[in-house]
Coordinates of C-alpha atoms and ligand atoms in Angstrom, one line a residue:
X1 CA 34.5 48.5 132.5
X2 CA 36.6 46.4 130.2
X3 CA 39.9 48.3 130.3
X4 CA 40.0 48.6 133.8
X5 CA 38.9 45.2 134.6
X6 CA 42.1 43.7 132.4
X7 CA 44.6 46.0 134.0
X8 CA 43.3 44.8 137.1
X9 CA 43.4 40.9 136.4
X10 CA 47.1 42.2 134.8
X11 CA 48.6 43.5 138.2
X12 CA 46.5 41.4 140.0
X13 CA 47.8 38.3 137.9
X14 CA 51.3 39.6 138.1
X15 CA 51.4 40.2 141.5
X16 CA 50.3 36.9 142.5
X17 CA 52.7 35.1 140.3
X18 CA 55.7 37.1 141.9
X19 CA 54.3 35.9 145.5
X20 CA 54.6 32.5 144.7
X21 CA 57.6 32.6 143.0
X22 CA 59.5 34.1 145.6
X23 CA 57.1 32.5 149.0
X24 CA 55.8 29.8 147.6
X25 CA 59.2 27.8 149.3
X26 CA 57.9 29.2 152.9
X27 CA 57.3 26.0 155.4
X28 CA 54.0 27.4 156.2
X29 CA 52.4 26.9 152.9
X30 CA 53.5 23.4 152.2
X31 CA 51.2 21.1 150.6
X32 CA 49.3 24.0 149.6
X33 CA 48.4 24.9 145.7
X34 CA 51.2 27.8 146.3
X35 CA 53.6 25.2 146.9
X36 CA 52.7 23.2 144.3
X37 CA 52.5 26.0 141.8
X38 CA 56.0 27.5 143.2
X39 CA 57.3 23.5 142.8
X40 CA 55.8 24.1 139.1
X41 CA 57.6 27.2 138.1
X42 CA 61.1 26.3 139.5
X43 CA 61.2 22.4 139.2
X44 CA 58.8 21.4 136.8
X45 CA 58.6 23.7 133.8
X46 CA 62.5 24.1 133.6
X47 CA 62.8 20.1 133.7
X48 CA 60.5 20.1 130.9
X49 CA 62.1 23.1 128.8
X50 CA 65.3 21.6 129.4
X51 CA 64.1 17.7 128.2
X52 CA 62.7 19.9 125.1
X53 CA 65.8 21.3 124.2
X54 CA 68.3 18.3 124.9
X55 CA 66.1 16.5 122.3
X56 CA 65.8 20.0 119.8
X57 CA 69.4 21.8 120.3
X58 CA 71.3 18.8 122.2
X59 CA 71.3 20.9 125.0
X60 CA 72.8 24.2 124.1
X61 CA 69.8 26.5 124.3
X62 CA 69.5 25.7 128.2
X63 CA 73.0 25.8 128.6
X64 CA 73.2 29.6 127.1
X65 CA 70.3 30.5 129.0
X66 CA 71.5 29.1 132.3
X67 CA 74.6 32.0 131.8
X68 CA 72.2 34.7 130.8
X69 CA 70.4 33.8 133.9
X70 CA 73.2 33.3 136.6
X71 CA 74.6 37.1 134.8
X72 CA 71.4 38.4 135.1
X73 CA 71.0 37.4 139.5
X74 CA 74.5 37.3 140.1
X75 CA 76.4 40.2 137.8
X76 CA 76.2 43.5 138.3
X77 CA 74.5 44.9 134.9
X78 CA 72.1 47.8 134.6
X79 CA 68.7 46.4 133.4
X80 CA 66.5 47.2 135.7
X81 CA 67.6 50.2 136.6
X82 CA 67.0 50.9 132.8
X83 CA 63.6 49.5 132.9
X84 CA 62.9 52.0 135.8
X85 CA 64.2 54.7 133.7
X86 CA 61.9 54.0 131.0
X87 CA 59.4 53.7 133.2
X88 CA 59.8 57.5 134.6
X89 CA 60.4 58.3 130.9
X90 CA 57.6 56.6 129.4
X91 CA 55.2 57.5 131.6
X92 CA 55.9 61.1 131.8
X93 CA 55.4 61.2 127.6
X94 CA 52.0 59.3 127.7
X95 CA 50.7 61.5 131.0
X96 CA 52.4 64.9 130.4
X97 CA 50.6 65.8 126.7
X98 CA 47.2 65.1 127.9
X99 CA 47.7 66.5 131.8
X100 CA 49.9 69.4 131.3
X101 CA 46.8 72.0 129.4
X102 CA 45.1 71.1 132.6
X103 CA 47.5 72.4 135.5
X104 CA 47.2 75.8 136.7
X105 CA 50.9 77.9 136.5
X106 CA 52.0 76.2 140.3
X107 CA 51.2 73.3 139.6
X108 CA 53.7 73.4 136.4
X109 CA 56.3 74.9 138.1
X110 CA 55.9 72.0 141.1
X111 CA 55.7 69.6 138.4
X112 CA 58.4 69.9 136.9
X113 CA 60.6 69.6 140.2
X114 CA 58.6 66.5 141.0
X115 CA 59.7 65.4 137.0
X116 CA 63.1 66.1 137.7
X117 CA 64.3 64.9 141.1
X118 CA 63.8 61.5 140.9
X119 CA 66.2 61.5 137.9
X120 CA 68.9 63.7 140.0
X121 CA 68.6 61.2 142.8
X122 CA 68.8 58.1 141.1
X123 CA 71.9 59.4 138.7
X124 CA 73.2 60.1 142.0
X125 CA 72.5 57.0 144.0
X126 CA 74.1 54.6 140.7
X127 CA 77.0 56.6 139.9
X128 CA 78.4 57.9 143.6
X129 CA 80.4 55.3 144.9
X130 CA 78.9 54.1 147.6
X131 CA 81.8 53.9 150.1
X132 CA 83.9 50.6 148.6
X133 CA 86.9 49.2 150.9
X134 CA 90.0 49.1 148.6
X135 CA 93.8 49.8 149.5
X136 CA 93.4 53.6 148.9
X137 CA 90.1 53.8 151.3
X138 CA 91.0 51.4 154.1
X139 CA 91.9 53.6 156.7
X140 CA 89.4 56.0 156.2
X141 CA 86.9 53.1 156.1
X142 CA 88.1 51.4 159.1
X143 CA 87.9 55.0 161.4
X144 CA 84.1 55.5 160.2
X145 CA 82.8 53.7 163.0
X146 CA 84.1 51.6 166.1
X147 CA 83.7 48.6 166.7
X148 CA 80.8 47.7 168.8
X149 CA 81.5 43.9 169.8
X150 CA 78.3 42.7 169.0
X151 CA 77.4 42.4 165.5
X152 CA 81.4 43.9 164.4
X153 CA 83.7 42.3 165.9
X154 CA 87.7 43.4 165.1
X155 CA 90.0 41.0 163.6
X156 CA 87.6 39.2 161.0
X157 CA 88.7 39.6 157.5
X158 CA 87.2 39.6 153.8
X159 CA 88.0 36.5 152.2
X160 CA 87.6 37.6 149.1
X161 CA 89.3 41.2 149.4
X162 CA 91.8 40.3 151.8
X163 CA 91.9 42.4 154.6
X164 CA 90.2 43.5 157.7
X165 CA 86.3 44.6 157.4
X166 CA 86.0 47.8 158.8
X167 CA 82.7 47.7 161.5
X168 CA 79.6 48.0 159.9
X169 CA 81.1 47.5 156.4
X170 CA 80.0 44.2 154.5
X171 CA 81.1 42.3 151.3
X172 CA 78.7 42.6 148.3
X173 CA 78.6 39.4 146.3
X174 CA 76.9 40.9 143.1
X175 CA 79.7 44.4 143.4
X176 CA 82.4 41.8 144.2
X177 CA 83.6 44.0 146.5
X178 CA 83.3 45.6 150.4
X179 CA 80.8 48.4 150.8
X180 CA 81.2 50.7 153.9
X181 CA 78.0 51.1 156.4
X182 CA 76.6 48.3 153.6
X183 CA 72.7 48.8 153.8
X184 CA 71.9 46.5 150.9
X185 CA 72.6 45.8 147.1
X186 CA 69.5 47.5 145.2
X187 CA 69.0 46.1 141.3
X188 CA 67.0 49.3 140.7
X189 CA 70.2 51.7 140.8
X190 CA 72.2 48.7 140.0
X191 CA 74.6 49.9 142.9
X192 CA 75.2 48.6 146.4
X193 CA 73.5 51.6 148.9
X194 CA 76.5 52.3 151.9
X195 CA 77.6 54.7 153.7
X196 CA 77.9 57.5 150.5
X197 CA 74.7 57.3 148.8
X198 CA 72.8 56.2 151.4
X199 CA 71.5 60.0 151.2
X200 CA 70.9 60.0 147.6
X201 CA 69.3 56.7 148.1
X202 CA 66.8 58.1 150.3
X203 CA 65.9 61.4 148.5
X204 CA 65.7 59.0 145.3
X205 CA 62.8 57.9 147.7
X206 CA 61.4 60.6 148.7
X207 CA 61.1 62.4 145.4
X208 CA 59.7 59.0 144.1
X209 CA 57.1 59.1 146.8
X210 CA 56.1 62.2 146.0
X211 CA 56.0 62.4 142.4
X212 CA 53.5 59.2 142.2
X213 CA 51.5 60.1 144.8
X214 CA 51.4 63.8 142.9
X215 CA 51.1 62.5 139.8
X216 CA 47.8 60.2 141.0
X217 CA 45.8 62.8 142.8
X218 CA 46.4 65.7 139.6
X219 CA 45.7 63.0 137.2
X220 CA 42.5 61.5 139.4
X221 CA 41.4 65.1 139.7
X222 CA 41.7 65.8 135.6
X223 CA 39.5 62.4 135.4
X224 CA 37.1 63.4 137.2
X225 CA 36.6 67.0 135.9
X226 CA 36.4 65.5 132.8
X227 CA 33.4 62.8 133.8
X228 CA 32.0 65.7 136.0
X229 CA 31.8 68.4 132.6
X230 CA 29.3 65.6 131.0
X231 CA 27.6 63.7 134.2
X232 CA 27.4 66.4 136.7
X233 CA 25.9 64.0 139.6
X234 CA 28.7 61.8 139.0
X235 CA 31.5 62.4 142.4
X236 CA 34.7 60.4 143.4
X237 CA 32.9 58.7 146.7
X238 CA 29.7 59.3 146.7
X239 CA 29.1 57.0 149.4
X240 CA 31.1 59.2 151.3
X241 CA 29.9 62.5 150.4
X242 CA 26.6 60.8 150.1
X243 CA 25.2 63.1 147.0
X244 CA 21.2 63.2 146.0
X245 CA 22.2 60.9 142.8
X246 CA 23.7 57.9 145.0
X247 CA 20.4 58.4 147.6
X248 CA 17.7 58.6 145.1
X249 CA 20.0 55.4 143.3
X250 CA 19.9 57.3 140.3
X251 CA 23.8 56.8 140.6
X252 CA 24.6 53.2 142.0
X253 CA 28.0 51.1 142.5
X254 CA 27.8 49.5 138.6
X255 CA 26.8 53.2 137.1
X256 CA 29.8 54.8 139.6
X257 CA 32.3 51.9 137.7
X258 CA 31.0 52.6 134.5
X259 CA 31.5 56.4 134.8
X260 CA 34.7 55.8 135.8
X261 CA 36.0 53.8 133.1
X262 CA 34.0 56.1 130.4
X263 CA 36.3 58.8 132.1
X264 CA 39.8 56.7 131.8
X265 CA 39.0 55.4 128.4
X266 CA 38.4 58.8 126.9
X267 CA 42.3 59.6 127.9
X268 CA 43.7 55.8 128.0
X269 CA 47.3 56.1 128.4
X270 CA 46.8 59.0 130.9
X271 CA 44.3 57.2 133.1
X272 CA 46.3 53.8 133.0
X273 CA 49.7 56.1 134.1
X274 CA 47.2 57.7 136.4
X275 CA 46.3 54.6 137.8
X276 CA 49.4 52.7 138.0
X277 CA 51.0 55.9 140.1
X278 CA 48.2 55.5 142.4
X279 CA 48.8 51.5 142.9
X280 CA 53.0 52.1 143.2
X281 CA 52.1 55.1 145.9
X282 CA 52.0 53.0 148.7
X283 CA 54.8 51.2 148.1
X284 CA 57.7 53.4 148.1
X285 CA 56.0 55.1 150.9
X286 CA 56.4 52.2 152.8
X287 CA 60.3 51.5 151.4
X288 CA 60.7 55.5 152.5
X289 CA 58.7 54.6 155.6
X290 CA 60.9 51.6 156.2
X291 CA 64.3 53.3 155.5
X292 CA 63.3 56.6 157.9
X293 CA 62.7 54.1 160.1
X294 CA 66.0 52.3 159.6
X295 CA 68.1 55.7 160.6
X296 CA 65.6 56.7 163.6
X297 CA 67.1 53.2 165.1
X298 CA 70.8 54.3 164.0
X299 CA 71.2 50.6 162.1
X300 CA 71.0 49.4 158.5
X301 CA 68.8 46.4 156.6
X302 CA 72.2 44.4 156.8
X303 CA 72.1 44.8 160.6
X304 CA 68.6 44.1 161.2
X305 CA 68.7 41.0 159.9
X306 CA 71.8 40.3 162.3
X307 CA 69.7 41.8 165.3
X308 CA 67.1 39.3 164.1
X309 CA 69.4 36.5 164.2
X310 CA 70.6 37.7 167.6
X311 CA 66.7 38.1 169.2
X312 CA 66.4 34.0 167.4
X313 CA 69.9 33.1 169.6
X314 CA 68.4 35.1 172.8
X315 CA 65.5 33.2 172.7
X316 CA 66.9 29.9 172.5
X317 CA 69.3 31.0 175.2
X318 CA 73.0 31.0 175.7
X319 CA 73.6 35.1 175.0
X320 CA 75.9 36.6 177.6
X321 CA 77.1 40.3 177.6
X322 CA 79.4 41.8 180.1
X323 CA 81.3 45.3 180.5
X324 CA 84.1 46.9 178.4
X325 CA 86.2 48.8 180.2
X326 CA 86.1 52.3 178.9
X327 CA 89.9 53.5 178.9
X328 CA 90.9 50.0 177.7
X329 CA 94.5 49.4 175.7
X330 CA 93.1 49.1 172.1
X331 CA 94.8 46.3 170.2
X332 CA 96.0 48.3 167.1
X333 CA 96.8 45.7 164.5
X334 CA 93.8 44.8 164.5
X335 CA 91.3 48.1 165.6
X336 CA 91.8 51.5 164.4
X337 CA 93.7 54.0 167.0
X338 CA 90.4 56.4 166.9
X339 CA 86.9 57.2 164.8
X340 CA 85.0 59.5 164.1
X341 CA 82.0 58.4 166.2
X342 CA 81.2 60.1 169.6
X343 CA 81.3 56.5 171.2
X344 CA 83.1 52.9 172.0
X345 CA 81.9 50.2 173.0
X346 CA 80.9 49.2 176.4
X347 CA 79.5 45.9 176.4
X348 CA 80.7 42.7 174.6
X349 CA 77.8 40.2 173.7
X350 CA 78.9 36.8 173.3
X351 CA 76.7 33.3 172.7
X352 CA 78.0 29.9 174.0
X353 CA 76.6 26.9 173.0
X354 CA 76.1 24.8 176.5
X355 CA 74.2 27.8 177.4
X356 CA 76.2 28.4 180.5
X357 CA 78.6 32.1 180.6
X358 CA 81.9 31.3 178.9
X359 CA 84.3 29.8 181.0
X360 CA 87.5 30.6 179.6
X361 CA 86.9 34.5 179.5
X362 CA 90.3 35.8 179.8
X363 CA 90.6 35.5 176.4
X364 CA 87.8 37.6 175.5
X365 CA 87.3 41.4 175.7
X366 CA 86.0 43.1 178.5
X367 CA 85.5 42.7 182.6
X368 CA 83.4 41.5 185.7
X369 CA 80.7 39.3 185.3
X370 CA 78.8 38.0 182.4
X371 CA 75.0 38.9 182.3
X372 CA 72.9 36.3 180.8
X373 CA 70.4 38.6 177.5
X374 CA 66.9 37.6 177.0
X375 CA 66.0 40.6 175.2
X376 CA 67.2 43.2 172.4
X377 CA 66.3 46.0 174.1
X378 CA 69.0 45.3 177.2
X379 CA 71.7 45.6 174.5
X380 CA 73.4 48.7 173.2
X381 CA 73.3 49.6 169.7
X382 CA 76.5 51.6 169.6
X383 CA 75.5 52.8 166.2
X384 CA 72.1 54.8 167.5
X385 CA 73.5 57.9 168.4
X386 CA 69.8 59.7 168.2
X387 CA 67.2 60.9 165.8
X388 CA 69.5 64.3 165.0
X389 CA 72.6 62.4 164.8
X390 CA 71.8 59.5 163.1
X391 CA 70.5 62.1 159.8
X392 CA 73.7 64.0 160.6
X393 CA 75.6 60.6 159.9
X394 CA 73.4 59.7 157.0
X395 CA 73.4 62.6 154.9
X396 CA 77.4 63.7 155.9
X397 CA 78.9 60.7 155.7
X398 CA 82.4 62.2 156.9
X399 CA 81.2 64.4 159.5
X400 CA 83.6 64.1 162.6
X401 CA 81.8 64.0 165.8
X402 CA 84.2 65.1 167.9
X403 CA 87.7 65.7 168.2
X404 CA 89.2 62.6 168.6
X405 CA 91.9 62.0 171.5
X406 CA 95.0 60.0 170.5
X407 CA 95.0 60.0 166.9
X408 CA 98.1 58.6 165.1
X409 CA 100.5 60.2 162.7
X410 CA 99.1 58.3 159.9
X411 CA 95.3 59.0 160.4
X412 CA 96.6 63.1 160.6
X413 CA 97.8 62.8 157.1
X414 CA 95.2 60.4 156.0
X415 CA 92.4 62.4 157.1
X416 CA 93.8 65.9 156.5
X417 CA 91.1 66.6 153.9
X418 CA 88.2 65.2 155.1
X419 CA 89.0 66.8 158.8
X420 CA 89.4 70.7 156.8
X421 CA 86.4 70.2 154.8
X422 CA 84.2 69.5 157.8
X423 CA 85.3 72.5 160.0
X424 CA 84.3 74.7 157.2
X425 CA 81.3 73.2 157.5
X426 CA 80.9 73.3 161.8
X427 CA 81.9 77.2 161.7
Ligands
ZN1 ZN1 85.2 42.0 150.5
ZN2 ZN1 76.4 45.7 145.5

């Protein structure tokens, strides 16, 4: 009982501590012990370290550690990516010795996939670069995608990089620099995820799911082979399979838990990998769950929190759309000439502050009337082109869509390559 009641209190402990740390500050928990505990780690114990150390060090231990800590949230640096390598590497070495004279030929050959693929991917989602915005890249960056007068509008600027963001591209504060299709910056590859790795990012994922879940249910079935070879009534839910032993009580809840942890402490460091694979399942199922679900609605994490913000102005009122024509003049200083996307924009979406339509809207793009938007689902996402497409995008980032009409002489030569290397790959 005692091993796996202190890994419990452990996560359990651990888990809590990270809710309050990073919810605690949540309006709908003030004046609640969370608060106060959040108020606690962040106010209260660093006031006291620091009155400690202005007393001990006149101040320069805090002063050090305040660097390291705005490096550490701020700077790009690899250590938790390397603390999720070790934690692939390490667990492999305690589980594999003890697991491995228990898997039947298959399962060693599928094991070893499962091993390796999570390595592949996440060597290739930190070192592929995941679509930056620099001199060399601009125009192919700004003919990715359209833009779709919405959430991209043309004409804005980085103001750190210094020139125009390409739609859909966004400036990463801990990269210090613009990320094309930016999804999100992810501490675990220590690399922004955009448009390039976005694939690798998502088969680091998938191969993650699978490996912990596979990992769980061979080492869970090597446990309970092994409790089963010396207490044969002994089964993984009885109450479920509803044995003899669990009916005639001869095998009840407390005996079950005691069983259990007999059968983990016999092979500790398996059964704690084991059981840590099983608890870290669900969650990258959900991250995979939640990044399938991201490219089935054609947008990013970056633009969902946008589409949020739009569905919070909606509901206050004051959102207005209206019709872009469809062969309009495109103003080129400031758009690219073409893209690879099947699609423009058609609508404009704009929010005024009276609440009333705009009033002066010959300056702004598109025709007719404005059309007062209560609801997301009345605006177009140009970036959902469908299920097929919206992979197709994803995992070939420079696959052209169509052939473009009116492409310039400079997009020929800039996009010479890129435009021979997919039509090997159409035919
Ligand atoms: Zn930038
Ligand atoms: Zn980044």
């Amino acid at each position: 009982m005692g091993t796996i009641a202190i890994a419990a209190a452990v996560i359990l402990g651990i888990s809590f501590m990270t809710f309050v740390a990073f919810f605690g500050r949540l309006p709908a928990l003030r004046n609640t012990p969370i608060s106060f505990l959040h108020r606690l780690i962040w106010i209260h114990l660093p006031n006291a370290v620091l009155a400690v150390d202005r007393t001990l060090t006149n101040g320069r231990l805090t002063t050090s550690l305040a660097r390291l800590a705005r490096h550490l949230w701020y700077d790009q640096h690899p250590t938790i990516l390397i603390f999720f390598f070790l934690l692939l590497s390490v667990g492999e070495y305690l589980y594999l010795p003890v697991a491995w004279p228990h898997l039947s030929s298959v399962h060693k050959i599928l094991g070893t996939l499962a091993i390796f693929c999570p390595y592949l991917f996440l060597y290739l989602s930190a070192f592929t670069d995941p679509g930056t915005v620099n001199p060399e890249t601009h125009v192919r960056e700004m003919a990715r995608y359209p833009y779709d007068f919405t959430l991209f509008h043309p004409g804005t600027s980085c103001e750190t990089c210094r020139f125009l963001k390409p739609a859909r591209s966004k400036h990463c504060s801990i990269c210090k620099k613009c990320v094309g299709r930016m999804d999100h910056h992810c501490i675990f590859i220590n690399n922004c995820v955009g448009a390039n790795n976005q694939r690798w990012f998502i088969l680091l994922l998938l191969s993650t799911a699978i490996l912990t879940l596979y990992g769980g249910v061979l080492g869970l079935g090597i446990i309970r082979q092994k409790i089963q070879a010396r207490f044969p009534y002994w089964t993984l839910l009885p109450w479920w399979t509803s044995t003899q032993a669990w009916e005639d009580g001869s095998l009840d809840f407390h005996r079950w838990l005691v069983l259990w942890s007999w059968g983990l402490q016999s092979g500790v460091a398996m059964g704690s990998v084991t059981l840590l694979a099983l608890l870290t399942t669900p969650l990258v199922w959900g991250l995979l769950g939640y990044h399938l679900w991201l490219v089935y609605c054609g947008t990013t994490t970056n633009e969902s929190m946008k589409w949020q913000d739009w569905q919070a102005e909606m509901d206050e009122g004051g959102v207005y759309k209206r019709r872009i024509e469809s062969g309009r003049v495109k103003d080129l200083k400031v758009e690219p000439a073409w893209t690879r996307w099947p699609v423009e924009a058609e609508q404009v979406m704009v929010r005024t502050d009276d609440g009333k339509p705009p009033r002066s809207s010959h300056r702004l793009p598109g025709e007719g009337e404005w059309e007062a938007v209560w609801r997301l689902k009345d605006v177009e996402n140009l970036y959902d082109i469908g299920l097929w497409d919206n992979l197709v995008d994803v995992f070939l980032p420079y696959f052209m869509f169509k052939e473009s009409k009116g492409r310039s002489p400079v997009d020929e030569r800039e996009f010479g390559r890129e435009r021979g290397r997919n039509r090997r790959r159409s035919s």
